[in-house]
PDB file of C-alpha atoms and ligand atoms in Angstrom:
ATOM      1  CA  MET A 274      -6.960  23.587   3.048  1.00 89.00           C
ATOM      2  CA  ARG A 275      -6.134  22.454  -0.596  1.00 96.00           C
ATOM      3  CA  ARG A 276      -3.852  19.864  -0.117  1.00 97.00           C
ATOM      4  CA  LYS A 277      -1.091  18.089  -3.166  1.00 98.00           C
ATOM      5  CA  ILE A 278      -1.571  14.585  -3.042  1.00 98.00           C
ATOM      6  CA  VAL A 279      -0.200  12.049  -5.573  1.00 98.00           C
ATOM      7  CA  ALA A 280      -2.436   8.859  -4.705  1.00 98.00           C
ATOM      8  CA  ALA A 281      -1.995   5.158  -6.145  1.00 98.00           C
ATOM      9  CA  ASN A 282      -5.037   3.227  -6.916  1.00 98.00           C
ATOM     10  CA  TRP A 283      -3.843  -0.536  -7.082  1.00 98.00           C
ATOM     11  CA  LYS A 284      -7.655  -1.639  -7.960  1.00 98.00           C
ATOM     12  CA  MET A 285      -7.094  -5.386  -8.074  1.00 98.00           C
ATOM     13  CA  ASN A 286      -3.633  -5.705  -8.633  1.00 98.00           C
ATOM     14  CA  LEU A 287      -0.554  -7.348  -6.743  1.00 98.00           C
ATOM     15  CA  THR A 288      -0.649 -10.228  -4.781  1.00 98.00           C
ATOM     16  CA  PHE A 289       0.820  -9.276  -0.677  1.00 98.00           C
ATOM     17  CA  PRO A 290       4.088  -9.580  -0.834  1.00 98.00           C
ATOM     18  CA  GLN A 291       4.139  -7.615  -4.204  1.00 98.00           C
ATOM     19  CA  ALA A 292       1.959  -4.858  -2.714  1.00 98.00           C
ATOM     20  CA  LYS A 293       4.310  -5.036   0.606  1.00 98.00           C
ATOM     21  CA  GLU A 294       7.018  -5.012  -1.380  1.00 98.00           C
ATOM     22  CA  LEU A 295       6.186  -1.955  -3.570  1.00 98.00           C
ATOM     23  CA  ALA A 296       4.694  -0.217  -0.216  1.00 98.00           C
ATOM     24  CA  LEU A 297       7.853  -0.514   1.485  1.00 98.00           C
ATOM     25  CA  ARG A 298       9.940   1.016  -1.058  1.00 98.00           C
ATOM     26  CA  LEU A 299       7.860   3.718  -1.076  1.00 98.00           C
ATOM     27  CA  ASN A 300       8.074   4.646   2.015  1.00 98.00           C
ATOM     28  CA  THR A 301      12.259   4.060   1.728  1.00 98.00           C
ATOM     29  CA  TRP A 302      11.671   6.679  -1.127  1.00 98.00           C
ATOM     30  CA  VAL A 303       9.536   9.105   0.555  1.00 98.00           C
ATOM     31  CA  LYS A 304      11.588   9.058   3.437  1.00 97.00           C
ATOM     32  CA  ILE A 305      14.569  10.371   1.438  1.00 97.00           C
ATOM     33  CA  HIS A 306      13.202  12.237  -1.279  1.00 98.00           C
ATOM     34  CA  LYS A 307      10.791  14.037   1.312  1.00 97.00           C
ATOM     35  CA  PRO A 308       7.970  14.841  -1.813  1.00 98.00           C
ATOM     36  CA  VAL A 309       6.398  17.921  -1.622  1.00 98.00           C
ATOM     37  CA  ALA A 310       3.396  15.839  -2.217  1.00 98.00           C
ATOM     38  CA  GLU A 311       1.299  13.486   0.178  1.00 98.00           C
ATOM     39  CA  VAL A 312       1.729   9.889  -0.980  1.00 98.00           C
ATOM     40  CA  PHE A 313      -1.338   8.095  -0.948  1.00 98.00           C
ATOM     41  CA  ILE A 314      -1.788   3.794  -1.423  1.00 98.00           C
ATOM     42  CA  ALA A 315      -5.247   2.491  -2.236  1.00 99.00           C
ATOM     43  CA  PRO A 316      -4.291  -1.182  -1.910  1.00 98.00           C
ATOM     44  CA  THR A 317      -7.288  -4.037  -1.554  1.00 98.00           C
ATOM     45  CA  HIS A 318      -9.320  -4.120   1.782  1.00 98.00           C
ATOM     46  CA  LEU A 319      -7.254  -7.850   2.711  1.00 98.00           C
ATOM     47  CA  TYR A 320      -3.726  -5.770   2.787  1.00 98.00           C
ATOM     48  CA  LEU A 321      -5.486  -2.643   4.802  1.00 98.00           C
ATOM     49  CA  GLU A 322      -4.561  -3.793   8.653  1.00 98.00           C
ATOM     50  CA  GLN A 323      -1.307  -4.856   7.142  1.00 98.00           C
ATOM     51  CA  LEU A 324      -0.045  -2.508   5.452  1.00 98.00           C
ATOM     52  CA  ASN A 325      -1.298   0.107   7.551  1.00 98.00           C
ATOM     53  CA  LYS A 326       0.872  -1.581  10.408  1.00 98.00           C
ATOM     54  CA  ASP A 327       3.879  -1.385   8.131  1.00 97.00           C
ATOM     55  CA  LEU A 328       3.720   2.078   7.061  1.00 97.00           C
ATOM     56  CA  ARG A 329       2.716   3.310  10.954  1.00 93.00           C
ATOM     57  CA  ASN A 330       4.631   6.723  11.652  1.00 90.00           C
ATOM     58  CA  SER A 331       5.246   6.924   7.865  1.00 95.00           C
ATOM     59  CA  SER A 332       4.127   9.591   6.053  1.00 93.00           C
ATOM     60  CA  ILE A 333       2.376   7.370   3.503  1.00 98.00           C
ATOM     61  CA  THR A 334      -1.270   6.989   4.156  1.00 98.00           C
ATOM     62  CA  VAL A 335      -2.991   3.632   3.255  1.00 98.00           C
ATOM     63  CA  ILE A 336      -6.414   4.694   1.601  1.00 98.00           C
ATOM     64  CA  SER A 337      -9.632   1.968   1.339  1.00 98.00           C
ATOM     65  CA  GLN A 338     -10.510   1.786  -2.641  1.00 98.00           C
ATOM     66  CA  ASN A 339     -14.157   1.383  -1.659  1.00 98.00           C
ATOM     67  CA  VAL A 340     -16.422   1.632   1.375  1.00 98.00           C
ATOM     68  CA  SER A 341     -19.888   0.072   2.069  1.00 98.00           C
ATOM     69  CA  ALA A 342     -23.217   2.156   1.791  1.00 97.00           C
ATOM     70  CA  MET A 343     -24.818   0.557   4.810  1.00 97.00           C
ATOM     71  CA  PRO A 344     -23.320   0.766   7.968  1.00 96.00           C
ATOM     72  CA  ASP A 345     -23.413  -2.916   9.249  1.00 96.00           C
ATOM     73  CA  GLY A 346     -25.359  -5.976   8.847  1.00 98.00           C
ATOM     74  CA  ALA A 347     -25.914  -8.239   6.360  1.00 98.00           C
ATOM     75  CA  TYR A 348     -24.290  -7.635   3.828  1.00 98.00           C
ATOM     76  CA  THR A 349     -22.367 -10.080   2.293  1.00 98.00           C
ATOM     77  CA  GLY A 350     -18.902  -9.325   0.826  1.00 97.00           C
ATOM     78  CA  ASP A 351     -18.688  -5.669   2.140  1.00 98.00           C
ATOM     79  CA  VAL A 352     -17.008  -3.182   4.543  1.00 98.00           C
ATOM     80  CA  SER A 353     -18.495  -0.857   6.115  1.00 98.00           C
ATOM     81  CA  ALA A 354     -16.498   2.693   6.932  1.00 98.00           C
ATOM     82  CA  GLN A 355     -16.099   1.369  10.418  1.00 98.00           C
ATOM     83  CA  GLN A 356     -14.626  -1.315  10.185  1.00 98.00           C
ATOM     84  CA  LEU A 357     -12.455   0.348   8.092  1.00 98.00           C
ATOM     85  CA  LEU A 358     -11.904   2.523  10.701  1.00 98.00           C
ATOM     86  CA  SER A 359     -11.114  -0.109  13.248  1.00 98.00           C
ATOM     87  CA  VAL A 360      -8.276  -1.217  11.149  1.00 98.00           C
ATOM     88  CA  GLY A 361      -6.500   2.508  11.180  1.00 97.00           C
ATOM     89  CA  THR A 362      -8.125   3.551   7.019  1.00 98.00           C
ATOM     90  CA  LYS A 363      -9.020   7.136   7.396  1.00 98.00           C
ATOM     91  CA  ILE A 364      -9.798   7.810   3.800  1.00 98.00           C
ATOM     92  CA  SER A 365     -11.906   6.134   1.119  1.00 98.00           C
ATOM     93  CA  ILE A 366     -12.695   6.609  -3.031  1.00 98.00           C
ATOM     94  CA  VAL A 367     -15.527   6.130  -3.565  1.00 98.00           C
ATOM     95  CA  GLY A 368     -17.786   6.161  -6.461  1.00 98.00           C
ATOM     96  CA  HIS A 369     -14.999   5.278  -9.252  1.00 98.00           C
ATOM     97  CA  SER A 370     -16.418   4.645 -12.488  1.00 98.00           C
ATOM     98  CA  GLU A 371     -15.684   0.916 -11.797  1.00 98.00           C
ATOM     99  CA  ARG A 372     -17.460   0.643  -8.975  1.00 98.00           C
ATOM    100  CA  ARG A 373     -20.175   2.563 -11.508  1.00 98.00           C
ATOM    101  CA  ALA A 374     -20.200   0.609 -14.130  1.00 97.00           C
ATOM    102  CA  TYR A 375     -19.702  -3.196 -13.117  1.00 98.00           C
ATOM    103  CA  HIS A 376     -21.692  -2.098  -9.598  1.00 97.00           C
ATOM    104  CA  HIS A 377     -24.093  -0.266 -10.788  1.00 97.00           C
ATOM    105  CA  GLU A 378     -23.462   2.087  -8.508  1.00 98.00           C
ATOM    106  CA  VAL A 379     -25.531   5.675  -8.341  1.00 98.00           C
ATOM    107  CA  ASN A 380     -25.140   9.128  -7.672  1.00 98.00           C
ATOM    108  CA  LYS A 381     -27.704   8.710  -4.370  1.00 98.00           C
ATOM    109  CA  TYR A 382     -26.059   6.020  -3.220  1.00 98.00           C
ATOM    110  CA  ILE A 383     -22.539   7.143  -3.292  1.00 98.00           C
ATOM    111  CA  GLY A 384     -23.948  10.176  -1.057  1.00 98.00           C
ATOM    112  CA  LYS A 385     -25.315   7.218   1.637  1.00 98.00           C
ATOM    113  CA  LYS A 386     -21.092   6.138   1.504  1.00 98.00           C
ATOM    114  CA  ILE A 387     -19.834   9.952   1.834  1.00 98.00           C
ATOM    115  CA  THR A 388     -22.417  10.122   4.813  1.00 97.00           C
ATOM    116  CA  HIS A 389     -20.950   7.151   6.431  1.00 96.00           C
ATOM    117  CA  LEU A 390     -17.522   7.876   6.664  1.00 98.00           C
ATOM    118  CA  TYR A 391     -18.201  11.478   7.689  1.00 97.00           C
ATOM    119  CA  GLU A 392     -20.212  10.529  10.299  1.00 97.00           C
ATOM    120  CA  ASN A 393     -17.046   8.063  11.296  1.00 97.00           C
ATOM    121  CA  GLY A 394     -14.871  11.162  11.331  1.00 97.00           C
ATOM    122  CA  MET A 395     -13.054   9.596   8.109  1.00 98.00           C
ATOM    123  CA  SER A 396     -13.359  11.393   4.575  1.00 98.00           C
ATOM    124  CA  PRO A 397     -13.803  10.327   1.208  1.00 98.00           C
ATOM    125  CA  ILE A 398     -12.090  10.612  -2.390  1.00 98.00           C
ATOM    126  CA  LEU A 399     -15.335  11.416  -4.145  1.00 98.00           C
ATOM    127  CA  CYS A 400     -14.691  10.089  -7.637  1.00 98.00           C
ATOM    128  CA  VAL A 401     -16.698  11.711 -10.687  1.00 98.00           C
ATOM    129  CA  GLY A 402     -16.213  11.722 -14.897  1.00 98.00           C
ATOM    130  CA  GLU A 403     -17.872  11.750 -18.133  1.00 98.00           C
ATOM    131  CA  LYS A 404     -17.977   8.888 -20.227  1.00 97.00           C
ATOM    132  CA  LEU A 405     -17.026   9.209 -24.048  1.00 97.00           C
ATOM    133  CA  GLU A 406     -20.398   9.632 -25.527  1.00 97.00           C
ATOM    134  CA  ASP A 407     -21.298  12.240 -22.917  1.00 98.00           C
ATOM    135  CA  ARG A 408     -18.397  13.992 -23.971  1.00 97.00           C
ATOM    136  CA  GLN A 409     -19.218  13.619 -27.951  1.00 96.00           C
ATOM    137  CA  ALA A 410     -23.161  14.852 -26.935  1.00 98.00           C
ATOM    138  CA  GLY A 411     -21.296  17.931 -25.243  1.00 97.00           C
ATOM    139  CA  LYS A 412     -22.927  16.764 -21.805  1.00 98.00           C
ATOM    140  CA  HIS A 413     -20.115  16.436 -20.085  1.00 98.00           C
ATOM    141  CA  PHE A 414     -20.486  19.647 -17.905  1.00 98.00           C
ATOM    142  CA  ASP A 415     -24.293  18.534 -17.107  1.00 98.00           C
ATOM    143  CA  VAL A 416     -22.970  14.822 -15.845  1.00 98.00           C
ATOM    144  CA  VAL A 417     -19.785  15.612 -13.814  1.00 98.00           C
ATOM    145  CA  LYS A 418     -22.213  18.737 -12.235  1.00 98.00           C
ATOM    146  CA  GLU A 419     -24.981  15.920 -11.097  1.00 98.00           C
ATOM    147  CA  GLN A 420     -22.340  13.691  -9.866  1.00 98.00           C
ATOM    148  CA  VAL A 421     -21.041  15.949  -7.768  1.00 98.00           C
ATOM    149  CA  SER A 422     -24.104  17.283  -6.725  1.00 98.00           C
ATOM    150  CA  VAL A 423     -26.020  14.570  -5.905  1.00 98.00           C
ATOM    151  CA  ALA A 424     -23.375  12.347  -4.019  1.00 98.00           C
ATOM    152  CA  LEU A 425     -22.484  15.586  -1.570  1.00 98.00           C
ATOM    153  CA  GLU A 426     -26.010  17.125  -1.600  1.00 97.00           C
ATOM    154  CA  ARG A 427     -27.008  15.621   2.197  1.00 95.00           C
ATOM    155  CA  GLN A 428     -23.137  16.752   3.662  1.00 97.00           C
ATOM    156  CA  SER A 429     -22.481  19.615   5.845  1.00 96.00           C
ATOM    157  CA  ASN A 430     -20.779  22.209   5.102  1.00 96.00           C
ATOM    158  CA  GLU A 431     -18.283  22.243   8.422  1.00 95.00           C
ATOM    159  CA  ASN A 432     -17.449  18.355   6.917  1.00 96.00           C
ATOM    160  CA  LEU A 433     -17.465  19.598   3.188  1.00 97.00           C
ATOM    161  CA  ARG A 434     -14.714  22.265   4.322  1.00 95.00           C
ATOM    162  CA  ASP A 435     -12.339  19.992   6.201  1.00 90.00           C
ATOM    163  CA  ASN A 436     -12.308  17.153   4.392  1.00 95.00           C
ATOM    164  CA  LEU A 437     -13.376  16.964   0.716  1.00 98.00           C
ATOM    165  CA  ILE A 438     -11.246  15.390  -2.087  1.00 98.00           C
ATOM    166  CA  ILE A 439     -12.376  15.057  -5.524  1.00 98.00           C
ATOM    167  CA  ALA A 440     -11.119  12.698  -8.378  1.00 98.00           C
ATOM    168  CA  TYR A 441     -12.120  13.902 -11.609  1.00 98.00           C
ATOM    169  CA  GLU A 442     -11.699  11.041 -14.201  1.00 98.00           C
ATOM    170  CA  PRO A 443     -12.949  10.985 -17.314  1.00 98.00           C
ATOM    171  CA  VAL A 444     -14.115   7.351 -18.114  1.00 97.00           C
ATOM    172  CA  TRP A 445     -12.778   7.710 -21.766  1.00 97.00           C
ATOM    173  CA  ALA A 446      -9.340   8.096 -20.003  1.00 96.00           C
ATOM    174  CA  ILE A 447      -9.078   5.454 -17.934  1.00 95.00           C
ATOM    175  CA  GLY A 448      -6.665   2.903 -18.926  1.00 94.00           C
ATOM    176  CA  THR A 449      -6.598   3.836 -22.405  1.00 95.00           C
ATOM    177  CA  GLY A 450      -3.567   5.636 -22.409  1.00 92.00           C
ATOM    178  CA  ARG A 451      -5.906   8.810 -23.441  1.00 92.00           C
ATOM    179  CA  ASN A 452      -4.894  10.948 -20.694  1.00 91.00           C
ATOM    180  CA  ALA A 453      -7.469  14.406 -21.362  1.00 93.00           C
ATOM    181  CA  ALA A 454      -5.812  17.604 -22.316  1.00 96.00           C
ATOM    182  CA  PRO A 455      -4.414  18.809 -19.669  1.00 97.00           C
ATOM    183  CA  ASP A 456      -6.732  22.511 -20.484  1.00 97.00           C
ATOM    184  CA  GLN A 457      -9.543  20.041 -20.540  1.00 97.00           C
ATOM    185  CA  ALA A 458      -8.782  18.691 -17.166  1.00 98.00           C
ATOM    186  CA  GLN A 459      -8.374  22.663 -15.842  1.00 98.00           C
ATOM    187  CA  GLU A 460     -11.597  23.267 -17.476  1.00 98.00           C
ATOM    188  CA  MET A 461     -13.542  20.955 -15.645  1.00 98.00           C
ATOM    189  CA  HIS A 462     -11.374  20.914 -11.971  1.00 98.00           C
ATOM    190  CA  ALA A 463     -12.675  24.823 -12.499  1.00 98.00           C
ATOM    191  CA  PHE A 464     -15.984  23.681 -13.043  1.00 98.00           C
ATOM    192  CA  ILE A 465     -16.518  21.537 -10.404  1.00 98.00           C
ATOM    193  CA  ARG A 466     -14.565  23.901  -7.576  1.00 98.00           C
ATOM    194  CA  LYS A 467     -17.526  26.230  -8.991  1.00 98.00           C
ATOM    195  CA  ILE A 468     -20.467  24.308  -8.755  1.00 98.00           C
ATOM    196  CA  ILE A 469     -19.201  23.141  -4.720  1.00 98.00           C
ATOM    197  CA  GLY A 470     -19.083  27.010  -4.594  1.00 98.00           C
ATOM    198  CA  ASP A 471     -22.301  27.309  -6.106  1.00 97.00           C
ATOM    199  CA  HIS A 472     -23.982  24.507  -3.452  1.00 97.00           C
ATOM    200  CA  HIS A 473     -21.682  24.876  -0.324  1.00 97.00           C
ATOM    201  CA  GLY A 474     -20.153  28.717   0.278  1.00 97.00           C
ATOM    202  CA  LEU A 475     -17.018  29.563  -1.824  1.00 97.00           C
ATOM    203  CA  GLN A 476     -15.102  28.774   1.498  1.00 97.00           C
ATOM    204  CA  VAL A 477     -15.768  24.916   0.580  1.00 98.00           C
ATOM    205  CA  ALA A 478     -14.547  25.198  -2.556  1.00 98.00           C
ATOM    206  CA  HIS A 479     -11.728  27.209  -1.750  1.00 97.00           C
ATOM    207  CA  ASN A 480     -10.549  23.944   0.189  1.00 97.00           C
ATOM    208  CA  THR A 481     -11.295  21.404  -1.663  1.00 98.00           C
ATOM    209  CA  THR A 482      -8.310  18.963  -3.221  1.00 98.00           C
ATOM    210  CA  ILE A 483      -9.251  18.048  -6.886  1.00 98.00           C
ATOM    211  CA  LEU A 484      -6.958  15.583  -8.330  1.00 98.00           C
ATOM    212  CA  TYR A 485      -7.004  14.130 -12.022  1.00 98.00           C
ATOM    213  CA  GLY A 486      -7.500  10.920 -12.930  1.00 98.00           C
ATOM    214  CA  GLY A 487      -6.774   8.740 -16.039  1.00 97.00           C
ATOM    215  CA  SER A 488      -4.033   7.758 -18.021  1.00 96.00           C
ATOM    216  CA  VAL A 489      -1.584   9.952 -16.187  1.00 98.00           C
ATOM    217  CA  ASN A 490       1.805   8.775 -16.462  1.00 97.00           C
ATOM    218  CA  ALA A 491       5.326   9.682 -16.058  1.00 97.00           C
ATOM    219  CA  GLY A 492       5.603  11.508 -19.165  1.00 97.00           C
ATOM    220  CA  ASN A 493       2.305  13.833 -19.145  1.00 97.00           C
ATOM    221  CA  ALA A 494       2.022  14.371 -14.982  1.00 98.00           C
ATOM    222  CA  SER A 495       3.941  17.488 -14.838  1.00 98.00           C
ATOM    223  CA  ASP A 496       1.719  19.133 -17.307  1.00 98.00           C
ATOM    224  CA  MET A 497      -1.052  18.192 -15.502  1.00 98.00           C
ATOM    225  CA  PHE A 498       0.434  20.037 -12.541  1.00 98.00           C
ATOM    226  CA  ASP A 499       0.667  23.242 -13.877  1.00 98.00           C
ATOM    227  CA  GLN A 500      -2.927  23.834 -14.334  1.00 98.00           C
ATOM    228  CA  PHE A 501      -4.125  26.005 -11.472  1.00 98.00           C
ATOM    229  CA  ASP A 502      -6.964  23.632 -10.694  1.00 98.00           C
ATOM    230  CA  ILE A 503      -5.408  20.626 -10.960  1.00 98.00           C
ATOM    231  CA  ASP A 504      -3.910  19.644  -7.324  1.00 98.00           C
ATOM    232  CA  GLY A 505      -2.459  16.216  -7.606  1.00 98.00           C
ATOM    233  CA  ALA A 506      -3.855  13.089  -9.135  1.00 98.00           C
ATOM    234  CA  LEU A 507      -4.938   9.711  -8.605  1.00 98.00           C
ATOM    235  CA  VAL A 508      -3.051   7.179 -10.758  1.00 98.00           C
ATOM    236  CA  GLY A 509      -3.962   3.798 -11.710  1.00 98.00           C
ATOM    237  CA  GLY A 510      -1.706   1.854 -13.694  1.00 98.00           C
ATOM    238  CA  ALA A 511       1.856   3.484 -13.544  1.00 98.00           C
ATOM    239  CA  SER A 512       1.296   3.606  -9.710  1.00 98.00           C
ATOM    240  CA  LEU A 513       2.260  -0.191  -9.875  1.00 98.00           C
ATOM    241  CA  ASN A 514       5.689   0.568 -11.398  1.00 98.00           C
ATOM    242  CA  PHE A 515       7.449   2.114  -8.428  1.00 98.00           C
ATOM    243  CA  ASP A 516      10.117   4.593 -11.555  1.00 98.00           C
ATOM    244  CA  ASP A 517       6.671   5.779 -12.820  1.00 98.00           C
ATOM    245  CA  PHE A 518       4.966   6.574  -9.771  1.00 98.00           C
ATOM    246  CA  THR A 519       7.684   8.080  -7.962  1.00 98.00           C
ATOM    247  CA  THR A 520       8.536  10.396 -11.128  1.00 98.00           C
ATOM    248  CA  ILE A 521       5.032  11.326 -11.539  1.00 98.00           C
ATOM    249  CA  ILE A 522       4.918  12.087  -7.463  1.00 98.00           C
ATOM    250  CA  SER A 523       8.419  14.412  -7.996  1.00 98.00           C
ATOM    251  CA  ALA A 524       6.671  15.977 -11.044  1.00 98.00           C
ATOM    252  CA  ARG A 525       4.169  17.531  -8.200  1.00 98.00           C
ATOM    253  CA  LYS A 526       6.219  20.281  -7.307  1.00 95.00           C
TER     254      LYS A 526
HETATM  255  P1  13P B 763      -5.340   4.458 -15.177  1.00 87.50           P
HETATM  256  O1  13P B 763      -3.710   5.336 -13.902  1.00 87.50           O
HETATM  257  O2  13P B 763      -4.895   3.377 -15.169  1.00 87.50           O
HETATM  258  O3  13P B 763      -5.714   5.297 -16.168  1.00 87.50           O
HETATM  259  O4  13P B 763      -6.352   4.186 -14.234  1.00 87.50           O
HETATM  260  C1  13P B 763      -6.310   6.277 -13.982  1.00 87.50           C
HETATM  261  C2  13P B 763      -7.612   5.778 -12.357  1.00 87.50           C
HETATM  262  O5  13P B 763      -8.617   4.580 -12.420  1.00 87.50           O
HETATM  263  C3  13P B 763      -7.486   5.617 -10.847  1.00 87.50           C
HETATM  264  O6  13P B 763      -8.590   5.867 -10.084  1.00 87.50           O
END
């Protein structure tokens, strides 16, 4: 089912006391305001266990920023799907552009991460998005098509139909203050839905939740959410600020 989700990607920000305070404030706010959108937070792996406990029985979902492509073994510093699940985390971001850029993650490897998530009954938020030079060269649709189709090629339609979230995050919009225009984002979201339909069938395409990410803020969120194929947002910088983030959540009607 297509879901309305506003997700916070806290990246490598916030000490544990800061993260806990923000999480508990958000929890109180969500209880009072009962927003239409589901609210996700993605803290560093270190805090997952405790925040999952603190937010047990709340309507905030604590998710992971990343997962290993390997099931277990000698991979120092990595965290497996099974380990995430063992502390109560069922969803992980995969393929974020910062992982692609700084850790050289490629589409097939990202696909392996997705396989491990599904094998453990978990699910991905697959991040895709072109770089500025791709867009300037008119290659943005080709790049995103490759990212989506290769990462999903080995997944079953049943898994995808029930549990697929994609985040379209154009690299040139991340952390730059320069968000995609709503119609630019809508065009790419519709394109992503079409690719999924072509490869996995209309039912999967219809059920896929597609979030926009890249300089979403309290001022531009509602224009983004007005677009037909934009189901919600994956928010970086503005999610660290309680007022900004709750304004963005409220904008998802
Ligand atoms: P910003 O909202 O800071 O541009 O980051 C977006 C992002 O990368 C979310 O995953």
